[in-house]
CSV table of C-alpha atoms and ligand atoms in Angstrom, one decimal:
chain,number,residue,atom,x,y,z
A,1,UNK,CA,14.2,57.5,-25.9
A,2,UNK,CA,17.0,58.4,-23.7
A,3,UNK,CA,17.0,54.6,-22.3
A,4,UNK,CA,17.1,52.9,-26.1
A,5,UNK,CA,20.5,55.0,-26.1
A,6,UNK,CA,23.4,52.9,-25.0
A,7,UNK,CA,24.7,55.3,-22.0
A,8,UNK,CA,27.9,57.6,-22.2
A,9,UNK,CA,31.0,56.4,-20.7
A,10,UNK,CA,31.6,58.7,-17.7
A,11,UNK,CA,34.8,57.1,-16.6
A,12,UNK,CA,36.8,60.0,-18.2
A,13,UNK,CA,34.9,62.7,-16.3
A,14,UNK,CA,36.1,60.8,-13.0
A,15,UNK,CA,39.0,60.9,-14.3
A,16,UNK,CA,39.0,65.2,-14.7
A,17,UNK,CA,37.9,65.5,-11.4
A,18,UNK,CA,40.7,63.8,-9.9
A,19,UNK,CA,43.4,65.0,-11.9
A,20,UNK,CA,42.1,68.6,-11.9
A,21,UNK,CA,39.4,69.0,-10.0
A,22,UNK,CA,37.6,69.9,-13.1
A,23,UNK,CA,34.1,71.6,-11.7
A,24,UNK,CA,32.9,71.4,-15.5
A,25,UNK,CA,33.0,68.1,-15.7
A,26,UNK,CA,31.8,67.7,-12.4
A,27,UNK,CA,28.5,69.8,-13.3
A,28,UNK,CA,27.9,67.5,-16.6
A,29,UNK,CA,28.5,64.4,-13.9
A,30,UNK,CA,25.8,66.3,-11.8
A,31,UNK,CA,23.3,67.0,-14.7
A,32,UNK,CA,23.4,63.7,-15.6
A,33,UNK,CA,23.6,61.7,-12.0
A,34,UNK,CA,21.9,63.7,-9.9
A,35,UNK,CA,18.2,63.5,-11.2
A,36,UNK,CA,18.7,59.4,-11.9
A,37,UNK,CA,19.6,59.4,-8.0
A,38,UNK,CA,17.1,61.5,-7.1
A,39,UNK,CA,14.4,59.5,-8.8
A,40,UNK,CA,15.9,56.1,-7.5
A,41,UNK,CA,15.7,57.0,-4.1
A,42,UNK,CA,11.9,58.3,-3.9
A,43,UNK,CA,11.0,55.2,-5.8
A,44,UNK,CA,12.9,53.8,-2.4
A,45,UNK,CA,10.7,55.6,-0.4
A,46,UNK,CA,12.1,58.9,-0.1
A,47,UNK,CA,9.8,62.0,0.1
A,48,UNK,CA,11.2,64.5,-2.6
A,49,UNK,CA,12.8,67.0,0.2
A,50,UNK,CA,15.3,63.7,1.9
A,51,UNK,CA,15.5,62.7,-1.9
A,52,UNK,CA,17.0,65.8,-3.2
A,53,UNK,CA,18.9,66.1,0.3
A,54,UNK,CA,20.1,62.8,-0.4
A,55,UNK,CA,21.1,63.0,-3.7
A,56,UNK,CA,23.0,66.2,-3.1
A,57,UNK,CA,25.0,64.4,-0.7
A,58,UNK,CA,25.7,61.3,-2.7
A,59,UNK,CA,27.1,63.3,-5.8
A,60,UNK,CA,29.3,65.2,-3.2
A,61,UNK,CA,30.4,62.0,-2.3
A,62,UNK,CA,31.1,61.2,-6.1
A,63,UNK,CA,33.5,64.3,-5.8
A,64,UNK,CA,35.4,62.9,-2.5
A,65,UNK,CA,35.7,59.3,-3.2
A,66,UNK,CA,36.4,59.9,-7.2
A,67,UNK,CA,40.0,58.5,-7.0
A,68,UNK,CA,38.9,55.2,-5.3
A,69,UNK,CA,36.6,55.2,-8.8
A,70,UNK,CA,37.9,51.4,-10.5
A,71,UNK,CA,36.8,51.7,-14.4
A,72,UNK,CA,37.5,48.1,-14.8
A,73,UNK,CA,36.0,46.7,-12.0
A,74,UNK,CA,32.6,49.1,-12.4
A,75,UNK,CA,31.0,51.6,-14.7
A,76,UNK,CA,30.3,54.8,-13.2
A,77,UNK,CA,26.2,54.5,-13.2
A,78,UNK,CA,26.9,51.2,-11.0
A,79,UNK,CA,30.0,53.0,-9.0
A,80,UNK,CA,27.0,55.9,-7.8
A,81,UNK,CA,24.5,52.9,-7.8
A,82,UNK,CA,26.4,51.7,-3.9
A,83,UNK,CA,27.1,55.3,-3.2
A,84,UNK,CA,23.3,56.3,-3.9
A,85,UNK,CA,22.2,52.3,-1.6
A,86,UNK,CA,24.8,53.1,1.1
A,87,UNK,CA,22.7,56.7,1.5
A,88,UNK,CA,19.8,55.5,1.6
A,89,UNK,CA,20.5,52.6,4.7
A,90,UNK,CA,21.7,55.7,6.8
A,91,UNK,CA,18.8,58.0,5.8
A,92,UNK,CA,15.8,55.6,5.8
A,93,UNK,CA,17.1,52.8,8.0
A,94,UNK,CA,19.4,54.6,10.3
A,95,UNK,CA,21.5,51.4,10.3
A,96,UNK,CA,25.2,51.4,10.2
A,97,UNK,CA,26.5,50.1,6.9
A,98,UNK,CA,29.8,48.1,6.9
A,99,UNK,CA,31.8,48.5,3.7
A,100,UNK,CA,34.4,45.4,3.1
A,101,UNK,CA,37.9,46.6,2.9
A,102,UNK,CA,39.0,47.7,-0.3
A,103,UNK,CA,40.7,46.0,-2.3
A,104,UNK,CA,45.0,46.3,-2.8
A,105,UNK,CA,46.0,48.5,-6.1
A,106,UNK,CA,47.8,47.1,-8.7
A,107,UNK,CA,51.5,48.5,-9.3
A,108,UNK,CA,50.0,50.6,-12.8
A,109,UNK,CA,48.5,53.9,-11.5
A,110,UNK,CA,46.4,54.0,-15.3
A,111,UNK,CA,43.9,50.9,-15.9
A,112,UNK,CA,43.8,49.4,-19.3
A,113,UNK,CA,42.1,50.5,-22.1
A,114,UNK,CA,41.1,47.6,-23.4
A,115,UNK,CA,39.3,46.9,-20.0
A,116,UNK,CA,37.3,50.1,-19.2
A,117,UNK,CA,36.1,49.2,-22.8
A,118,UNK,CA,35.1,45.6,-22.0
A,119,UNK,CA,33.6,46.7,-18.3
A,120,UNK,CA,31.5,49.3,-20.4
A,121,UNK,CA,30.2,46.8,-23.0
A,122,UNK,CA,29.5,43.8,-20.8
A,123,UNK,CA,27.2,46.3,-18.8
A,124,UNK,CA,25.5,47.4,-21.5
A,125,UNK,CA,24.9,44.0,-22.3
A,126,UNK,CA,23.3,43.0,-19.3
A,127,UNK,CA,21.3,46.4,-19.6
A,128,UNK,CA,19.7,45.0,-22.6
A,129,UNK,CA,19.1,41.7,-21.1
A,130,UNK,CA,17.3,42.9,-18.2
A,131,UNK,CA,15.2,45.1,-20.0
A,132,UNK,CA,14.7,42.4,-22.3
A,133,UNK,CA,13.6,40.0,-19.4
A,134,UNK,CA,9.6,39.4,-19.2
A,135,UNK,CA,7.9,42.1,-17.2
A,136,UNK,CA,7.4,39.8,-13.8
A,137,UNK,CA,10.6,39.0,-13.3
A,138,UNK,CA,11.9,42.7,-13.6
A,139,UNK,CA,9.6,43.7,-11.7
A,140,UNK,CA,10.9,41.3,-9.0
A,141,UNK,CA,14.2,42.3,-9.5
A,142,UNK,CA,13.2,46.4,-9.5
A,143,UNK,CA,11.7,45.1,-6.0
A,144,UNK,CA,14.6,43.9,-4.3
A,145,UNK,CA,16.4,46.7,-5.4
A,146,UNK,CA,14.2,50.2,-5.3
A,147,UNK,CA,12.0,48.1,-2.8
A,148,UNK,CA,12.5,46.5,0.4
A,149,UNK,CA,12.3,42.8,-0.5
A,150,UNK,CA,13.4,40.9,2.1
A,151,UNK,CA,16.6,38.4,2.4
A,152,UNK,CA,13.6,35.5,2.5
A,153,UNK,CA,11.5,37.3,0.1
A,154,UNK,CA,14.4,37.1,-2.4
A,155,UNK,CA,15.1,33.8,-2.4
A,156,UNK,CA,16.5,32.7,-5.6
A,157,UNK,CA,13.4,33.6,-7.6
A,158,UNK,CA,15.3,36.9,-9.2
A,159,UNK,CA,17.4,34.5,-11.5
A,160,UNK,CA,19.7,37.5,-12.6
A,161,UNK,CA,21.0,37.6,-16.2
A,162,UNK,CA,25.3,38.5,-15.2
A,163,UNK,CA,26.4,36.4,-17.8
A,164,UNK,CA,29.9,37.2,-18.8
A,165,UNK,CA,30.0,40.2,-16.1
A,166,UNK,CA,30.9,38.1,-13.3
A,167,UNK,CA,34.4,36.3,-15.0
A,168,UNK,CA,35.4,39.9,-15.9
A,169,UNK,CA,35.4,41.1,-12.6
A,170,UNK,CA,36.5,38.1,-11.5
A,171,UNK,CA,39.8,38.5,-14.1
A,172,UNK,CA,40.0,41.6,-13.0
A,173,UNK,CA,40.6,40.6,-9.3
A,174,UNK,CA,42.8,38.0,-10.3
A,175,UNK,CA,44.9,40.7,-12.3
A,176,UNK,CA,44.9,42.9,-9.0
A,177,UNK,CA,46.0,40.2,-6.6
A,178,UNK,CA,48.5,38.7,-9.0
A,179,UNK,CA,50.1,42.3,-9.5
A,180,UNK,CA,50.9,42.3,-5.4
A,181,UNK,CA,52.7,39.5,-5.4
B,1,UNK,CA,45.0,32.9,0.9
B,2,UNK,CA,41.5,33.4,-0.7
B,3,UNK,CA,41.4,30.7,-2.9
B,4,UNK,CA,41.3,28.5,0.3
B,5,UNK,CA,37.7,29.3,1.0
B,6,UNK,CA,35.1,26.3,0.4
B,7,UNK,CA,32.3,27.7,1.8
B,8,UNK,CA,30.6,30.8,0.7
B,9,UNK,CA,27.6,33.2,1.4
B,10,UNK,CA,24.7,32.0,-0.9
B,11,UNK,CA,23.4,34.0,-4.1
B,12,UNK,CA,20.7,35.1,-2.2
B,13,UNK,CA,22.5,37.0,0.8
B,14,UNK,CA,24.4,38.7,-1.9
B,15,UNK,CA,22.1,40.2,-3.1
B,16,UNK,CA,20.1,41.3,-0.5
B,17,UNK,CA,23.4,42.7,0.4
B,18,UNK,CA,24.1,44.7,-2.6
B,19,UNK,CA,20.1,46.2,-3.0
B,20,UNK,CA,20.8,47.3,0.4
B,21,UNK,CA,18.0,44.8,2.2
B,22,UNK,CA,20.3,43.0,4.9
B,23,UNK,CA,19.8,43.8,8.6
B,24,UNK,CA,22.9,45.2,10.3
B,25,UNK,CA,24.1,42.2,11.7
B,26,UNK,CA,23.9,40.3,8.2
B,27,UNK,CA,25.5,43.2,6.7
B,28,UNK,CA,28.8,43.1,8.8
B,29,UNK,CA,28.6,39.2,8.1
B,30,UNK,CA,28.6,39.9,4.1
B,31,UNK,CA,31.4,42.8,4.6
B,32,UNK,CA,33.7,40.7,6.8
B,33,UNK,CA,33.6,37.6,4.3
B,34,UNK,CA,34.2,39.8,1.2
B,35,UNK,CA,36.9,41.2,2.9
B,36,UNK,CA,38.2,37.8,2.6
B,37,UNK,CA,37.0,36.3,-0.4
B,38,UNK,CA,37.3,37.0,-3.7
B,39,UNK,CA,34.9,34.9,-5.6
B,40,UNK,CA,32.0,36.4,-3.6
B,41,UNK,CA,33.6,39.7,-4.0
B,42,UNK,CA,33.5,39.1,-7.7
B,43,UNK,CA,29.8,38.1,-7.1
B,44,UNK,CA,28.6,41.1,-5.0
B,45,UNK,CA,30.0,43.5,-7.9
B,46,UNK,CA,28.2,41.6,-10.7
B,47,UNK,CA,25.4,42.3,-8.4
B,48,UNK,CA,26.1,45.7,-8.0
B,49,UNK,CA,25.9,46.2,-12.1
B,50,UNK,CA,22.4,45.1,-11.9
B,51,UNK,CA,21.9,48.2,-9.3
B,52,UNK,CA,23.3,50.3,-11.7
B,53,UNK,CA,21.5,49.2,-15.0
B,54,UNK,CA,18.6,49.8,-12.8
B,55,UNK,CA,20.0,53.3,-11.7
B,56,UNK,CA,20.8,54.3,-15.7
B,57,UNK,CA,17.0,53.3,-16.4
B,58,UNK,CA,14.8,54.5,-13.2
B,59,UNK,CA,13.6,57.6,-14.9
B,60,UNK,CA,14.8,61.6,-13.7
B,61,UNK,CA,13.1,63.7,-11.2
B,62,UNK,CA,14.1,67.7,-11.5
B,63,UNK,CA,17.2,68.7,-8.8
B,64,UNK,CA,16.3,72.2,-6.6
B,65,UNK,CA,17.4,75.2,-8.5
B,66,UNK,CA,20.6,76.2,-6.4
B,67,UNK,CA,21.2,72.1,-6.2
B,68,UNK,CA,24.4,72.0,-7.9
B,69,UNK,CA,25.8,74.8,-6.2
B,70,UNK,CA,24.8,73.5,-3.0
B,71,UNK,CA,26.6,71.0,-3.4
B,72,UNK,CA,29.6,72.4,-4.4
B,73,UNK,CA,29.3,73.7,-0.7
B,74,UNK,CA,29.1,70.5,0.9
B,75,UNK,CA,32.5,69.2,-0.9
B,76,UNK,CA,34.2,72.0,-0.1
B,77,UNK,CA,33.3,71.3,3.8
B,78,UNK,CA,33.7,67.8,3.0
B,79,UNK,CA,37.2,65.7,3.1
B,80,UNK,CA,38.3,63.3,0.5
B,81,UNK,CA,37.6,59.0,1.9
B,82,UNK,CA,40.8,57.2,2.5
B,83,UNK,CA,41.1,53.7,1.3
B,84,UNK,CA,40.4,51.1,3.6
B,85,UNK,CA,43.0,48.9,3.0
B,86,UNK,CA,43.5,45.2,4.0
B,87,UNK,CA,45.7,44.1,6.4
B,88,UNK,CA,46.1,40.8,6.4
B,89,UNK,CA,48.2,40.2,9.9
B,90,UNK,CA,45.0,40.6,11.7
B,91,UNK,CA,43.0,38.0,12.7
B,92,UNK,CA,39.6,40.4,12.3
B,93,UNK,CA,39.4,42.1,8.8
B,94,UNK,CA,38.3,45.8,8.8
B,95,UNK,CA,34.7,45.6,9.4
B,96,UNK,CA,34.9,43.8,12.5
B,97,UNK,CA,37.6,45.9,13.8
B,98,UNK,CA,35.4,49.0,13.3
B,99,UNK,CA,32.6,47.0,15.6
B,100,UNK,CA,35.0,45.5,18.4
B,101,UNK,CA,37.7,49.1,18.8
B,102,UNK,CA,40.5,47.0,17.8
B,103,UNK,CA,42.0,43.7,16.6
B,104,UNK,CA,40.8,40.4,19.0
B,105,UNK,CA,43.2,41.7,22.0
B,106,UNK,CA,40.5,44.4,22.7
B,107,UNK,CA,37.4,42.0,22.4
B,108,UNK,CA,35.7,41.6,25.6
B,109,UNK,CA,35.0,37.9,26.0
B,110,UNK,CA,32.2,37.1,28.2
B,111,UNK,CA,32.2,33.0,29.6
B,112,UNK,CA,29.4,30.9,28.3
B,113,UNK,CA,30.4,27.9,29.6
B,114,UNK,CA,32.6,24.7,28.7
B,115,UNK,CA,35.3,27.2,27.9
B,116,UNK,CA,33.3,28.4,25.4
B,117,UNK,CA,33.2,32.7,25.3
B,118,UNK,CA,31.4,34.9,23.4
B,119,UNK,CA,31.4,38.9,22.4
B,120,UNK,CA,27.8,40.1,21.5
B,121,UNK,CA,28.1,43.1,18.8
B,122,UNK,CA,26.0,46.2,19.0
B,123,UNK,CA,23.9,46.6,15.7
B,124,UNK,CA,19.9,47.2,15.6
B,125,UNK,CA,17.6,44.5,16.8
B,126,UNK,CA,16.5,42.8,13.8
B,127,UNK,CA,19.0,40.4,13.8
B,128,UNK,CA,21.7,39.5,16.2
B,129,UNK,CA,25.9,39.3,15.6
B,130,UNK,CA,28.6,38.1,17.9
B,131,UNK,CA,32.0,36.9,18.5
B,132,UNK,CA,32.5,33.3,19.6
B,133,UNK,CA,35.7,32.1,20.9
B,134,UNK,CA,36.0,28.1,21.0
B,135,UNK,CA,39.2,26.6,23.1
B,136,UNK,CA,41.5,24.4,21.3
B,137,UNK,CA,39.5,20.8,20.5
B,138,UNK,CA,36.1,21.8,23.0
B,139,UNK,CA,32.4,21.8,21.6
B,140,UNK,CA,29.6,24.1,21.3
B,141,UNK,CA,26.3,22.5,22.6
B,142,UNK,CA,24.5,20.2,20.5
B,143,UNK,CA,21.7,22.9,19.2
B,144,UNK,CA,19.0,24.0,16.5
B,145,UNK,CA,17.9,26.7,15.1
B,146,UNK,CA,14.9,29.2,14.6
B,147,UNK,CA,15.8,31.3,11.9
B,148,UNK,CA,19.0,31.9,9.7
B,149,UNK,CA,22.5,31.4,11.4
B,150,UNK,CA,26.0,32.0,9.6
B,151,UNK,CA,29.2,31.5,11.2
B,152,UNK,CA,32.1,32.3,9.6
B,153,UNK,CA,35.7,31.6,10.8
B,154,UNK,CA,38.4,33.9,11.3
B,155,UNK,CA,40.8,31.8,13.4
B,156,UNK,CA,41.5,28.1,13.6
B,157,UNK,CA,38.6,25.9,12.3
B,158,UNK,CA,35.8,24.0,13.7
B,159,UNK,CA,34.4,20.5,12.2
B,160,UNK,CA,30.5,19.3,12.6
B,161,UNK,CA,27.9,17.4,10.8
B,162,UNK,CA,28.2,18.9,7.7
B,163,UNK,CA,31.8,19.4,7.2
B,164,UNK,CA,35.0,21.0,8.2
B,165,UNK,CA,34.9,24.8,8.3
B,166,UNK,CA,39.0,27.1,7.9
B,167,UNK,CA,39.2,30.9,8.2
B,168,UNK,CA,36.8,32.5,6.1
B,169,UNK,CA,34.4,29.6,5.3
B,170,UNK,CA,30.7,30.5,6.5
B,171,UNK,CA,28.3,27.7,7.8
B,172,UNK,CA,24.7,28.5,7.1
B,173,UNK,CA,22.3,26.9,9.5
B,174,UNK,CA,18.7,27.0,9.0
B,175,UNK,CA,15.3,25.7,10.9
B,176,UNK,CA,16.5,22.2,9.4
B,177,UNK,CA,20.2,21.6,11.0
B,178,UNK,CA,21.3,20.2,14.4
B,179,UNK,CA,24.4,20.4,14.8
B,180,UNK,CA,27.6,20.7,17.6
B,181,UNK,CA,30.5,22.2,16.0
B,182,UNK,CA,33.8,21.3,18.1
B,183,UNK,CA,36.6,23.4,17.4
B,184,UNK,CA,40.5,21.7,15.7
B,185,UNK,CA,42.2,20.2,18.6
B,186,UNK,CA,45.5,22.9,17.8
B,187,UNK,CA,44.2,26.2,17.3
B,188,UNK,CA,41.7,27.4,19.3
B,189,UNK,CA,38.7,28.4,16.8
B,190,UNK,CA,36.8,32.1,16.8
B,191,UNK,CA,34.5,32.6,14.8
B,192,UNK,CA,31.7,35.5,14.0
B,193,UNK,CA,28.3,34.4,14.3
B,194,UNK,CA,25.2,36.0,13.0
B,195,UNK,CA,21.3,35.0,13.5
B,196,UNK,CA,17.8,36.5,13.2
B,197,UNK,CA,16.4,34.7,16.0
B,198,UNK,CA,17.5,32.8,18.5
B,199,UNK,CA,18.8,29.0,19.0
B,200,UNK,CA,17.3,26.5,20.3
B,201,UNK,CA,19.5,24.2,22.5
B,202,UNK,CA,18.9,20.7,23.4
B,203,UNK,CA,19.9,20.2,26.8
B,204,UNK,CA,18.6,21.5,29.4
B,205,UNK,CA,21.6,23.5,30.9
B,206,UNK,CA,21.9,26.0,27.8
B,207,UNK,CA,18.4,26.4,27.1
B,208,UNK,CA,17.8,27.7,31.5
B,209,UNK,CA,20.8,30.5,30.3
B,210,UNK,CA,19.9,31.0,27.0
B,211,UNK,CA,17.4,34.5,28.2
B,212,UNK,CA,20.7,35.8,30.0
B,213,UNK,CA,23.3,35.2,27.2
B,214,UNK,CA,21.3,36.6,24.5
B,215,UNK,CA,22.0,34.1,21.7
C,301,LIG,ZN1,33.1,33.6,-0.6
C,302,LIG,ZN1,24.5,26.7,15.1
């Protein structure tokens, strides 16, 4: 029921915590986050106890990275998506992780409307494709990423369904290297 | 400077990248090259929204009581992440920096021979990453390979079989390529260089050293 939903837009929460350090809308974040994390990383491999260790620490990390948070570049489930991944390479691999450098701001401090809008939707969009994708094929892509499904094992048999997503970031970047010059 | 890059990291790598399945060596090799590119950026995030369509839908299991709270603890002992923000005078983009303690005045070249030098990174052992520094118009030796090799450039450029590769373009080798890259005669060329096994040379004089040199 709660998947047939189209999911909340969280970007505003974000938003509370870095303007005000709002702990309420923190704890909603948490209520929400949390458990979805938690779940995600045992069906990773976690046992519960490094799950809900894990998952405490990634939603504290929510709280210290929240003003690197882009809402038109990524919603906020896919923003905690790398945040929950890059926790579970240094819990279950023990690997170092390195991040690409981030990306230069744009002059505007507040991101356009229209965009978090059109960020939100075109996610949702591809929600519903996935899910509406034949069961092997999600399976495969569930694989490669709750699993460990190798580079090789990958190959290009996932076939994602991005559609639109990818020009929208790419505008997006566009729009962000543009405003530096 | 971006929009120079031909050749980029294949659909595959990213996303093995983004689900998190790379080896470490791989994953500095995906990190450096999005710190340069923007179309694979712009890739690697579409990417990332599959992660976190999966994420909304993977079902709930219950926090620990006291969860919340305990982690309102660990952000108040924790410090807010600074930006890592590009700088593009550097020849070696953030990533690599972190690996080698500085920008390429503090790698430590070791000689290979033919002029040739190379760096070897410290990541785990399932798959291999170093810096190669190619003088000014001189040749790797002709060689093939065992598994998966990209090189990507970060200074100068370096022409072979295939085609001619500028800062930021990666090569990927496979089982199936033989190939001598041989660096622009006016720049010389350094490149990173990852594999998951090791090459196979075809003279005799690099394949006696190849056990020492690790590559
Ligand atoms: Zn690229
Ligand atoms: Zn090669």
């Amino acid at each position: 029921q709660d998947g047939a939903r189209a999911e909340n837009d969280w970007s505003g929460h974000l938003a509370r915590i870095v303007e005000a350090q709002d702990r309420a809308a923190f704890a909603e974040l948490f209520a929400h986050f949390a458990p979805r994390v938690k779940s995600f990383l045992m069906r990773s491999g976690a046992t519960p106890t490094l799950a809900e260790d894990c998952a405490q620490e990634v939603m504290a990390t929510v709280w210290n990275k929240s003003h690197l948070y882009d809402p038109t570049r990524a919603t906020v489930s896919t923003w905690i998506f790398t945040i929950a991944r890059n926790r579970r390479i240094d819990a279950l691999r023990k690997d170092r992780r390195p991040e690409p450098e981030d990306l230069p701001w744009g002059p505007e401090p507040e991101p356009a409307a229209a965009d978090v809008m059109a960020m939100q939707q075109e996610t949702e969009m591809l929600r519903v494709a996935i899910r509406a994708l034949p069961d092997a094929q999600r399976e495969l892509i569930e694989q490669a990423y709750f699993g460990d499904l190798s580079h090789r094992e990958i190959a290009a048999r996932t076939g994602l369904p991005l559609g639109t997503i990818k020009s929208r970031i790419r505008l997006a970047l566009d729009r962000l290297r543009h405003a530096m010059k | 400077m971006t929009e120079l890059i031909k050749h980029h990291l294949t659909d595959t790598l990213l996303t093995a990248y983004t689900a998190g399945n790379l080896p470490e060596a791989f994953n500095l090799m995906v990190a450096t090259h999005l710190s340069l590119c923007d179309t694979c950026r712009a890739q690697a995030e579409a990417l990332e929204a599959v992660g976190g369509c999966l994420l909304a839908e993977c079902g709930t299991e219950a926090m620990a009581a006291d969860a919340l709270e305990a982690t309102f603890a660990r952000i108040s002992t924790g410090t807010a992440v600074p930006a890592r923000r590009r700088d593009s005078c550097s020849v070696l983009p953030q990533p690599l920096r972190d690996y080698v303690g500085g920008d390429v005045s503090t790698i430590r070249w070791k000689p290979v021979g033919m002029g040739v030098r190379q760096a070897i990174l410290p990541t785990s052992n399932a798959a291999s990453a170093r810096l190669l520094f190619i003088p000014a118009g001189a040749a790797v030796p002709d060689h093939g390979h065992r598994g998966v090799e990209l090189t990507m450039v970060l200074q100068g450029a370096f022409s072979d079989e295939m085609d001619r590769f500028a800062r930021g373009d990666v090569e990927v080798a496979d089982e199936e390529l033989e190939h001598m890259p041989v660096a622009d005669p006016g720049e010389d060329c350094i490149c990173l260089a990852v594999t998951d096994a090791p090459l196979r040379f075809n003279s005799w004089i690099p394949r006696l050293v190849q056990p020492f040199l690790r590559i």
